[in-house]
Coordinates of C-alpha atoms and ligand atoms in Angstrom, one line a residue:
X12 CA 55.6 95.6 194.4
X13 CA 56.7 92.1 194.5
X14 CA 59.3 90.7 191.8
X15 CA 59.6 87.3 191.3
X16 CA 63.5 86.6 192.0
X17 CA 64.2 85.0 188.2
X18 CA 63.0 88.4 186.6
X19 CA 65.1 90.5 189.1
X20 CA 68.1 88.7 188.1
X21 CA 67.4 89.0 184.9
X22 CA 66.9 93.1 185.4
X23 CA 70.2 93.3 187.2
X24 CA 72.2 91.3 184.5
X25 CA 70.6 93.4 181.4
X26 CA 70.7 96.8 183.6
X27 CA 73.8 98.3 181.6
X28 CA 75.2 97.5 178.3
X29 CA 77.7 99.0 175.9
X30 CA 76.5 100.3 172.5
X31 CA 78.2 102.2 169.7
X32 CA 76.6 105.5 169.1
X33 CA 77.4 106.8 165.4
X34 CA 76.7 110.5 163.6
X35 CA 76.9 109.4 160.4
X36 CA 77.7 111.6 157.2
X37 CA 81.6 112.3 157.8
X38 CA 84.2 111.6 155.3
X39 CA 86.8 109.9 157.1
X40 CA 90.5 111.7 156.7
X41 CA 94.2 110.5 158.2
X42 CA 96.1 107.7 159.2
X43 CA 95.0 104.1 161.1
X44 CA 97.3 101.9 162.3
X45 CA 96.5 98.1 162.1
X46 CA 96.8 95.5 164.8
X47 CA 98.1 92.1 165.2
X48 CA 95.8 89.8 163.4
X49 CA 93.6 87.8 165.3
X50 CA 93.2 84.6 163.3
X51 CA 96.4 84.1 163.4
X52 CA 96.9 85.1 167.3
X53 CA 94.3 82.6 168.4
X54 CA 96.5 79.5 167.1
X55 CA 100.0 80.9 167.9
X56 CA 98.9 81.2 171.3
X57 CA 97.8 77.8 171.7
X58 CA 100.7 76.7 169.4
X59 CA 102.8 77.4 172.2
X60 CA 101.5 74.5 174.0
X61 CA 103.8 72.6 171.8
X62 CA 107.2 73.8 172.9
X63 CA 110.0 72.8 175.8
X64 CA 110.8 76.5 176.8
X65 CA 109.4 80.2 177.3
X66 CA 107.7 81.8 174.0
X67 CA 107.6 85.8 173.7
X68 CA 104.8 86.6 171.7
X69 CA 104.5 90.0 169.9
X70 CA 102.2 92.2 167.7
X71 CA 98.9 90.8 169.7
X72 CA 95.8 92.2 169.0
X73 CA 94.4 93.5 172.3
X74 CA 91.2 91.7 171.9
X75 CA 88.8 89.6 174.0
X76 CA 89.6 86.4 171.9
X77 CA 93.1 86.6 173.0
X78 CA 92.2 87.2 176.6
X79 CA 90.4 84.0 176.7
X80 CA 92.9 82.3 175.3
X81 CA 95.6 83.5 177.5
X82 CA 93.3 82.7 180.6
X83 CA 92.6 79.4 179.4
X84 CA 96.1 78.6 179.3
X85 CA 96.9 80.1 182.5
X86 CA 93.8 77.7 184.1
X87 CA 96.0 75.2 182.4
X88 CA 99.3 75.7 184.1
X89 CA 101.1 77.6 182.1
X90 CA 103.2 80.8 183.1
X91 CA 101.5 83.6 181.5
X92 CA 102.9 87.4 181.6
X93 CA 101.8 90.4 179.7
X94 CA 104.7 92.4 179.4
X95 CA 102.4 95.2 177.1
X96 CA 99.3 95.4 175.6
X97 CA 100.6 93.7 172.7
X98 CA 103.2 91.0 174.0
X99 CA 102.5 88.4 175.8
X100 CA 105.4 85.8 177.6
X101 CA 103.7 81.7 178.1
X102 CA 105.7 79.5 179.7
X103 CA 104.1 76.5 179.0
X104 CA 106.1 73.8 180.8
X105 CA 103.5 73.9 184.0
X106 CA 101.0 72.0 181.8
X107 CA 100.7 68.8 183.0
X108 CA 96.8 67.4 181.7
X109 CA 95.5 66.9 178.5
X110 CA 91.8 67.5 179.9
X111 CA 90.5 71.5 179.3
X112 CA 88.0 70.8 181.9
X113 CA 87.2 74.9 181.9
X114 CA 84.4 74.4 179.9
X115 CA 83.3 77.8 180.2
X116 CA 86.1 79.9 179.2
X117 CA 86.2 77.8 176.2
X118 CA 82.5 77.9 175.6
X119 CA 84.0 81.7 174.9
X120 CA 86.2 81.2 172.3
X121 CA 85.2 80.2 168.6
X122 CA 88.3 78.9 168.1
X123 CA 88.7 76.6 170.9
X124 CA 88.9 73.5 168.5
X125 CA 92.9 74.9 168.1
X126 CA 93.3 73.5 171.4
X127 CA 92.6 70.3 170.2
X128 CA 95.4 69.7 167.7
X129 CA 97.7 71.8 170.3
X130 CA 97.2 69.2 173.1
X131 CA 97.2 66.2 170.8
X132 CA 100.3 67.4 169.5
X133 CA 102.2 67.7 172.6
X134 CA 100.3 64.6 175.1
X135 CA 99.3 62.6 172.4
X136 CA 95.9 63.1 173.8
X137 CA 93.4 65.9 174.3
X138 CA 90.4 66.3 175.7
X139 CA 88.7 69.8 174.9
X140 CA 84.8 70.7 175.2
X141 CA 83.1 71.4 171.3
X142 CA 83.2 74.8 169.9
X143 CA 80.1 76.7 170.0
X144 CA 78.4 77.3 166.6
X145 CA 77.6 81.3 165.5
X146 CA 74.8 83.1 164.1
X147 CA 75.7 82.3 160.5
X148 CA 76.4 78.8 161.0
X149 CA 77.1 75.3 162.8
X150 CA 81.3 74.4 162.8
X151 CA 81.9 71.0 161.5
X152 CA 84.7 69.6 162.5
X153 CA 84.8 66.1 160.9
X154 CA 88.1 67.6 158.4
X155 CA 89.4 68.2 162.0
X156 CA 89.0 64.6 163.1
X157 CA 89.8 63.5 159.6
X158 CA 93.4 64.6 160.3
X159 CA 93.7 63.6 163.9
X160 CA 92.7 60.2 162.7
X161 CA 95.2 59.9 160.0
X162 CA 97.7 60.9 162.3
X163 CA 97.1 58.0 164.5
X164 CA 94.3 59.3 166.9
X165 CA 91.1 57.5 168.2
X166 CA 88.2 60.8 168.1
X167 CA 85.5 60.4 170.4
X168 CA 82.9 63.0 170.6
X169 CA 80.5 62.6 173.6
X170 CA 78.0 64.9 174.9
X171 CA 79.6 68.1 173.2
X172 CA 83.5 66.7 174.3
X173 CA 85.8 65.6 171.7
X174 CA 88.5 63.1 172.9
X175 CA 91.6 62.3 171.1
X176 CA 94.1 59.6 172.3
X177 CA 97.1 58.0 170.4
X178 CA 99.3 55.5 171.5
X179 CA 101.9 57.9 169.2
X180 CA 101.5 59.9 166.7
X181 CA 102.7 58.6 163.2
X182 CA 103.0 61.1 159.9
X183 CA 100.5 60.2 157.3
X184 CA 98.6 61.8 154.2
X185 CA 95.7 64.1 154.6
X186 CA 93.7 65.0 151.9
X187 CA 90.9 67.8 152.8
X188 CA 87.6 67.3 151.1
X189 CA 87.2 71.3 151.5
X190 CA 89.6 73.9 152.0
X191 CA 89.4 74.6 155.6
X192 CA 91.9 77.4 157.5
X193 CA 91.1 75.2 161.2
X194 CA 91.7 72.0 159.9
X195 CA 94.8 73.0 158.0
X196 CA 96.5 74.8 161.0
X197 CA 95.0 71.6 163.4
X198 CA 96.9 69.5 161.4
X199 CA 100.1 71.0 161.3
X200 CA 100.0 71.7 164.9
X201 CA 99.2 67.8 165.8
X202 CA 101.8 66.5 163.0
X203 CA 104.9 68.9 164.3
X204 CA 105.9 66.5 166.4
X205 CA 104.7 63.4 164.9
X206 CA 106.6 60.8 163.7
X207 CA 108.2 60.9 159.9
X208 CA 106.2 62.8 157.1
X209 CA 103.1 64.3 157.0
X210 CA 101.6 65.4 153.8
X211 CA 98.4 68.0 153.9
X212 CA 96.9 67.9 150.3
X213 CA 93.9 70.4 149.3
X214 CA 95.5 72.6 152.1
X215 CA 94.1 76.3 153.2
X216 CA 96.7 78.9 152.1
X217 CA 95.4 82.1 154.4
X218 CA 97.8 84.5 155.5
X219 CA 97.3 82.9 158.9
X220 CA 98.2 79.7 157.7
X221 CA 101.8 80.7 157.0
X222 CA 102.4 82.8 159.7
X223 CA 101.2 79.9 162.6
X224 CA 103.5 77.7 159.8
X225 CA 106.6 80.3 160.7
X226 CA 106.0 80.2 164.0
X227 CA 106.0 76.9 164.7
X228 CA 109.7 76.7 162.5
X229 CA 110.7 79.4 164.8
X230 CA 110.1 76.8 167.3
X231 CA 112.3 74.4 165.6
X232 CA 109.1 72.3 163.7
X233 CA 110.2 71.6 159.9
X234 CA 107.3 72.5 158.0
X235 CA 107.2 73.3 154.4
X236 CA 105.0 74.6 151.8
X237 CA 102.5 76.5 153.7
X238 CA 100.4 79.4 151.4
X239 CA 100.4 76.5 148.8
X240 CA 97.8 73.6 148.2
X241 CA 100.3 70.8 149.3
X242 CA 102.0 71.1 153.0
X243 CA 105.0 69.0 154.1
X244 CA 105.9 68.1 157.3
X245 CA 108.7 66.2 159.2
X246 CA 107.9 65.6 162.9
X247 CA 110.8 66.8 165.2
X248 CA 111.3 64.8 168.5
X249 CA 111.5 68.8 170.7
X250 CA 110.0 72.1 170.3
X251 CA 112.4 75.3 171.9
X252 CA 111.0 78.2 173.1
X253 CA 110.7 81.6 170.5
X254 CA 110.6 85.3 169.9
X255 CA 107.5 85.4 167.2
X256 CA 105.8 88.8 166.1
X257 CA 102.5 88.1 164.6
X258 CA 101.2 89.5 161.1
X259 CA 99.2 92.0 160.7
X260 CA 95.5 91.6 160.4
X261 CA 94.0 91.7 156.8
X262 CA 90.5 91.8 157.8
X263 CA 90.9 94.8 159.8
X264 CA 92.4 96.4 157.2
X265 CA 90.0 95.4 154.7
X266 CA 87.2 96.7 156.6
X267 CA 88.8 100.4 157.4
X268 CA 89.4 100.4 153.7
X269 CA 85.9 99.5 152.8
X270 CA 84.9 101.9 155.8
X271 CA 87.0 104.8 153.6
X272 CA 85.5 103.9 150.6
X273 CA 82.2 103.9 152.0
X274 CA 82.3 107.3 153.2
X275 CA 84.2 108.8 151.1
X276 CA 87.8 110.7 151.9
X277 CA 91.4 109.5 152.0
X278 CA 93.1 107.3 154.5
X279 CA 96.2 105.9 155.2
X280 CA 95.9 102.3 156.6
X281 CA 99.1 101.6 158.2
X282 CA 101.2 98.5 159.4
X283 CA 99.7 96.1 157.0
X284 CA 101.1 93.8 153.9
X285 CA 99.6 94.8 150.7
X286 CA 100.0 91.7 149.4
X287 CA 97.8 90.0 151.8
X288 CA 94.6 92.8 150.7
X289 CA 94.9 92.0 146.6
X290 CA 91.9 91.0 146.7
X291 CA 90.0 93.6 148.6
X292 CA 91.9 96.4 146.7
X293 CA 90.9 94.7 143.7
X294 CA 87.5 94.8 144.5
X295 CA 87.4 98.5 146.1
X296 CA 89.1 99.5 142.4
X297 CA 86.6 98.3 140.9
X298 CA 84.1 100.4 143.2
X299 CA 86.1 103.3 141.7
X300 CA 88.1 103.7 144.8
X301 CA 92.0 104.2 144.6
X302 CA 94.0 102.3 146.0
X303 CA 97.5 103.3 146.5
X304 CA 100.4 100.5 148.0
X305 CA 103.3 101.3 149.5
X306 CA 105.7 99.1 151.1
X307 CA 103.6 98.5 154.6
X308 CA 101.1 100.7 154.3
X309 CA 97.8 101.4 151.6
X310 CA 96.4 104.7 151.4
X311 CA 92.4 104.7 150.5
X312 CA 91.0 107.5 148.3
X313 CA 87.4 107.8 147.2
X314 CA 86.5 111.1 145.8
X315 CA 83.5 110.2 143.1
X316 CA 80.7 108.1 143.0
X317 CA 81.2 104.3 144.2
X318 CA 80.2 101.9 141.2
X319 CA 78.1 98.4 141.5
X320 CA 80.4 95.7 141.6
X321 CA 79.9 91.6 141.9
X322 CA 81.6 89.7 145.0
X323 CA 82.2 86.0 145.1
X324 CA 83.4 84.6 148.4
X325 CA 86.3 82.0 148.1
X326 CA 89.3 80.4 150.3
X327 CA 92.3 82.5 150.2
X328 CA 93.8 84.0 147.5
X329 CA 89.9 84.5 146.5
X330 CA 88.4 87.6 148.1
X331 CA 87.5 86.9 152.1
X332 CA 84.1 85.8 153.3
X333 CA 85.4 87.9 156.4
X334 CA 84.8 90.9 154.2
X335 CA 81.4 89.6 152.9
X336 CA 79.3 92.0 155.2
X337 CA 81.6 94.6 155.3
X338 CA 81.1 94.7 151.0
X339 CA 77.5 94.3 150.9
X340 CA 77.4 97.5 153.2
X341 CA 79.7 99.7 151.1
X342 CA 77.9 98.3 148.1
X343 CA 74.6 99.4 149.2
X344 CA 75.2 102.8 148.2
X345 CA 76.7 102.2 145.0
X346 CA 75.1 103.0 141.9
X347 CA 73.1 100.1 140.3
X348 CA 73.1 96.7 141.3
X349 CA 75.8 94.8 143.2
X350 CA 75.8 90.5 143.4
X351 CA 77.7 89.0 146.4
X352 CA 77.7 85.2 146.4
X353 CA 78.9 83.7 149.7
X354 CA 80.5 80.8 148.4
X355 CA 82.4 79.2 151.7
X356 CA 80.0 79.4 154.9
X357 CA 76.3 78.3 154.4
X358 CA 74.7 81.5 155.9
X359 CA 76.1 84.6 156.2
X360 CA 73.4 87.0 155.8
X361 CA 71.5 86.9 159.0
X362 CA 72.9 90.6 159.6
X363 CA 70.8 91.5 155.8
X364 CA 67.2 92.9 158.2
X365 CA 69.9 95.0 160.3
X366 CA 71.0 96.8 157.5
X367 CA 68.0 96.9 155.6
X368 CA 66.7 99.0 158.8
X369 CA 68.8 101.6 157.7
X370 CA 67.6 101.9 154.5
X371 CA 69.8 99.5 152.5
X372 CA 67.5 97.0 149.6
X373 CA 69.1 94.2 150.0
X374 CA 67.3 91.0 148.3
X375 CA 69.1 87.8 149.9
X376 CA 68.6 84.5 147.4
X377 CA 70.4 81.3 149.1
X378 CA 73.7 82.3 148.7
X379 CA 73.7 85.5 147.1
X380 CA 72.7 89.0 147.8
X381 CA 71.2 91.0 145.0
X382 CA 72.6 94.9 146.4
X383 CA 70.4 97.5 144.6
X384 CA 72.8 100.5 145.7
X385 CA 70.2 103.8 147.6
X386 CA 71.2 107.0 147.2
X387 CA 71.5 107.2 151.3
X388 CA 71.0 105.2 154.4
X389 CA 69.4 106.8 157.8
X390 CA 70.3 106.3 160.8
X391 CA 68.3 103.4 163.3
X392 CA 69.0 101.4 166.1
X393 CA 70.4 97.8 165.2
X394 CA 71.8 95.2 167.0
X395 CA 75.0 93.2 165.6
X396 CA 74.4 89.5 164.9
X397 CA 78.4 88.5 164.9
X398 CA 82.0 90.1 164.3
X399 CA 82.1 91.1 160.9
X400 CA 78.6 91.8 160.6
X401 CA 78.9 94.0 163.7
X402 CA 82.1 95.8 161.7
X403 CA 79.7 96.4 158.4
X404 CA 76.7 97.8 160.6
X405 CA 79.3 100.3 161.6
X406 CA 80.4 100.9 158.0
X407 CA 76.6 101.2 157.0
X408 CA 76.5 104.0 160.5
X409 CA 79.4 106.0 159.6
X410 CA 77.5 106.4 156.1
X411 CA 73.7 106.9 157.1
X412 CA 72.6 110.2 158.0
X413 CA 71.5 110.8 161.8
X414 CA 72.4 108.4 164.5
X415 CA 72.7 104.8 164.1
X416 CA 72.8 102.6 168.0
X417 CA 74.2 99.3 167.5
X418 CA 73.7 96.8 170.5
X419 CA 75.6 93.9 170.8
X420 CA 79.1 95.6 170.2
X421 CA 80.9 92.6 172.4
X422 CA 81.0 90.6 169.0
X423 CA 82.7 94.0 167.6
X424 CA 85.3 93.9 170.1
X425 CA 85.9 90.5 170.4
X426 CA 88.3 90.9 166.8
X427 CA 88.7 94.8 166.6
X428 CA 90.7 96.5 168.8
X429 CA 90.4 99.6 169.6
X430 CA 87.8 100.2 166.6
X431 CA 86.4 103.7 168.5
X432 CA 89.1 105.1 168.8
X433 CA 90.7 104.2 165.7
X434 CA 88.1 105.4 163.5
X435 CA 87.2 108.6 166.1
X436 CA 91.1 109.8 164.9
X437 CA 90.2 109.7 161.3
X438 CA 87.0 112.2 161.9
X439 CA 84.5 109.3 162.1
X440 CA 81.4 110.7 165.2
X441 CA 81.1 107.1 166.8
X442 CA 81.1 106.6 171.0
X443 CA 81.1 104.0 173.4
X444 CA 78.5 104.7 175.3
X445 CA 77.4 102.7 178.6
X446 CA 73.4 103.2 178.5
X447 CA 71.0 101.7 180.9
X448 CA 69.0 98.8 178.9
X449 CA 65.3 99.7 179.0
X450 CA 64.6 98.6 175.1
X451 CA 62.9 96.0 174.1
X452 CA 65.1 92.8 172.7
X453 CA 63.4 92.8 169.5
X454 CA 63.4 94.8 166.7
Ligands
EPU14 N1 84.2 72.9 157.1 C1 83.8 71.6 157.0 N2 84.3 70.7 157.9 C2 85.3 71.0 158.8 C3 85.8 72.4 158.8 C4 85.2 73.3 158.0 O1 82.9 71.3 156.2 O2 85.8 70.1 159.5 C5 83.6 73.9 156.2 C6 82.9 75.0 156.9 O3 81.6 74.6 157.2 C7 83.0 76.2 155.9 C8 84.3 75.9 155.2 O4 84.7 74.6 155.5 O5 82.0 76.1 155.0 C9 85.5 76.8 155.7 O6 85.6 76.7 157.1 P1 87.0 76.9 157.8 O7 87.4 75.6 158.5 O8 88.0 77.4 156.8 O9 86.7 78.0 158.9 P2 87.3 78.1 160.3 O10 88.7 77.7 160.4 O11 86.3 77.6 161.3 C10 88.3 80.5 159.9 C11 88.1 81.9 160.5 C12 86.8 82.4 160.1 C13 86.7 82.4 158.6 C14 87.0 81.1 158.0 C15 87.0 81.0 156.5 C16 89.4 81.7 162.5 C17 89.4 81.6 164.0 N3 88.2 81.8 162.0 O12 87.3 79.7 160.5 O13 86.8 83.8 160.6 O14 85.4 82.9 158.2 O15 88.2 80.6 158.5 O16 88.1 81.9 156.0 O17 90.5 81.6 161.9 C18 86.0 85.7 161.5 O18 87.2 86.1 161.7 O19 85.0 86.5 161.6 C19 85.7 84.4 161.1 C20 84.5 83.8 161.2

């Protein structure tokens, strides 16, 4: 039989694909360690663009974010060595251009548009292909460009390439119209070095925020006030090299907690800063989970029946839209009805048919989700639409009874690490499993 070369391609390419494989049903018993965390990794690492001398830096989440990035800066002459799984060494003195001509690598990487600021910062110039959008939304970056500008940098965006030159970069004040984490850390990483005072008004205060804030200190950058609304900071001629260990990641956490809760049992989630999950303990109290802190560690317990609660998604120290789909899946077995507003992206229920096809009832109006809690889910093949919707289609699979499949498990993995094996060791029946693709792509 003849094949028309296109459709063999196409064949070959979809031929075999990872999925998760999940037995749902198991209460989930032990200890989980947490990693580095990833928003936080994928703007120390291009940070280190900024500085005169080697960088070591530790706690990395081994994820596929942080592999792009460290290729990417490889591509762009820097010394890269990976002296474990979770430290990394950059040299970055073997950059010499501005120009991220390696459009595709960065076509990768969501958070790209930290480049930007990075080479601005250090040539007074960048030029870095646009960040792609996701499935829950476009990225806007005119806050971005907002603060370049103030800081004394002509933006020019042509055919999906932003350009940034400045004869020098001057201190100025930015005021954000919205509270945005990438703008915030763009500016501080473009101001560092630039001349006199910079003050950020209306300023993101994630967890992030202050650790890329640290490090860059650690590098000898005189930054103050980060994890508050205003942000001051005087521009240092020279950036030394550091030793920097990252924080850990609150959003993992969050969602092996909400995992716990959702399945019941009692789990200690180590590594982590309580502080940093207030708000998601907060809310899994008020599930009727306990929540026990300790000084780096919270153990999970949830022995009764979870309780309806209401979610309202808000910049940091609100509760995080990255838990948004992870909370809408625990929810939608708890008793009565549960309302989670999504307050800070546009659209971030496009994973809401996914779980609905394992039984959830789920009624999305604009930006709120009206959770009427089932007394079980069942198991179905699903596909994850992005990250943290991937990570709450696994919640909703350790939960449902039978097997759930979930396709698309590259989103999972580009921010969990290790997210098998992790939740395997705490009695949860979830594979990897390589399969040979003969489904159809629709559901
Ligand atoms: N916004 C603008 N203009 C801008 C920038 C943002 O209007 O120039 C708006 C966005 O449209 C959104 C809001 O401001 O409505 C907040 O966006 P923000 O800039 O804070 O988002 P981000 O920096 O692009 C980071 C995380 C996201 C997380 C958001 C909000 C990284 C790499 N990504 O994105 O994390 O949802 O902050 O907390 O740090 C994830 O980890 O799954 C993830 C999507």
């Amino acid at each position: 039989m003849y094949i028309k070369p296109l459709f063999k391609i196409r064949i070959l390419e979809r031929a075999f694909v990872d999925k998760f494989v999940i037995k749902g049903g198991n209460k989930l018993y032990g200890e989980i360690s947490v990693s580095g965390a990833k928003n936080a990794a994928v703007a120390i690492i291009p940070a280190t663009v900024l500085a005169d001398d080697v960088c070591r830096i530790e706690n990395l989440p081994n994820i596929k974010d942080v592999a792009v990035i460290e290729s990417i800066l490889t591509y762009m002459g820097a010394e890269v060595r990976r002296l474990s799984e979770s430290v990394l060494e950059i040299d970055p003195r073997g950059i010499k251009s501005y120009n991220v001509s390696c459009v595709e690598m960065v076509a990768n990487m969501r958070a790209s548009y930290y480049l930007l600021g990075a080479f601005l910062g250090k040539f007074s110039k960048a030029r870095v292909p646009m960040p792609g959008g996701c499935s829950f939304c476009d990225r806007p970056v005119d806050q971005h460009l907002k603060a370049f500008e103030v800081l004394g940098a002509e933006c020019h965006v042509e055919e999906a390439v932003i350009e940034l030159s400045a004869e020098k970069l001057t201190g100025g004040s930015i005021y954000f119209d919205v509270v945005s984490v990438g703008s915030t850390i763009n500016a501080m990483l473009a101001a560092v070095k630039a001349e006199g005072l910079t003050t950020i008004e209306n300023a993101a205060k994630e967890p992030h925020i202050v650790d890329v804030a640290n490090m860059l200190n650690s590098m000898g950058a005189n930054i103050k006030g980060a994890g508050t609304d205003v942000i001051k900071i005087r521009g240092v001629q020279k950036l030394h090299g550091c030793t920097y260990s990252i924080i850990p990641d609150q959003i993992e956490a969050g969602t092996y907690m909400a995992a716990v809760a959702a399945t019941g049992g009692n789990v200690l989630i180590k590594d982590v800063i309580p502080k940093h999950l207030d708000s998601i303990s907060a809310k899994l109290r008020d599930t009727g989970t306990v929540v026990e802190e300790y000084d780096e560690a919270v153990r999970v317990i949830r022995e009764g029946e979870l309780h309806r609660c209401n979610v309202k998604t808000m910049p940091h120290p609100g509760f995080p839209t990255d838990m948004q789909p992870q909370f809408v899946a625990l929810l939608s077995t708890a008793s009565g009805t549960s309302r989670v507003n999504e307050s800070v992206w546009d659209d971030r229920f496009s994973y809401i048919p996914q779980l609905k096809r394992l039984g959830a009832d789920i009624l999305q109006q604009g930006h709120i989700a009206i959770v009427q809690g089932v007394s079980g889910l069942k198991g179905a093949p699903v596909k994850a639409p992005d990250l943290r919707a991937g990570a709450a289609l696994v919640i909703a699979g350790l939960v449902a009874k039978g097997t759930t499949e979930i396709e698309n498990i590259k989103y999972i993995e580009r921010g969990y690490e290790n997210i098998v094996d992790k939740l395997a060791a705490v009695g949860a029946d979830i594979r990897r499993v390589t399969y040979k693709n003969t489904m159809d792509d629709e559901y």
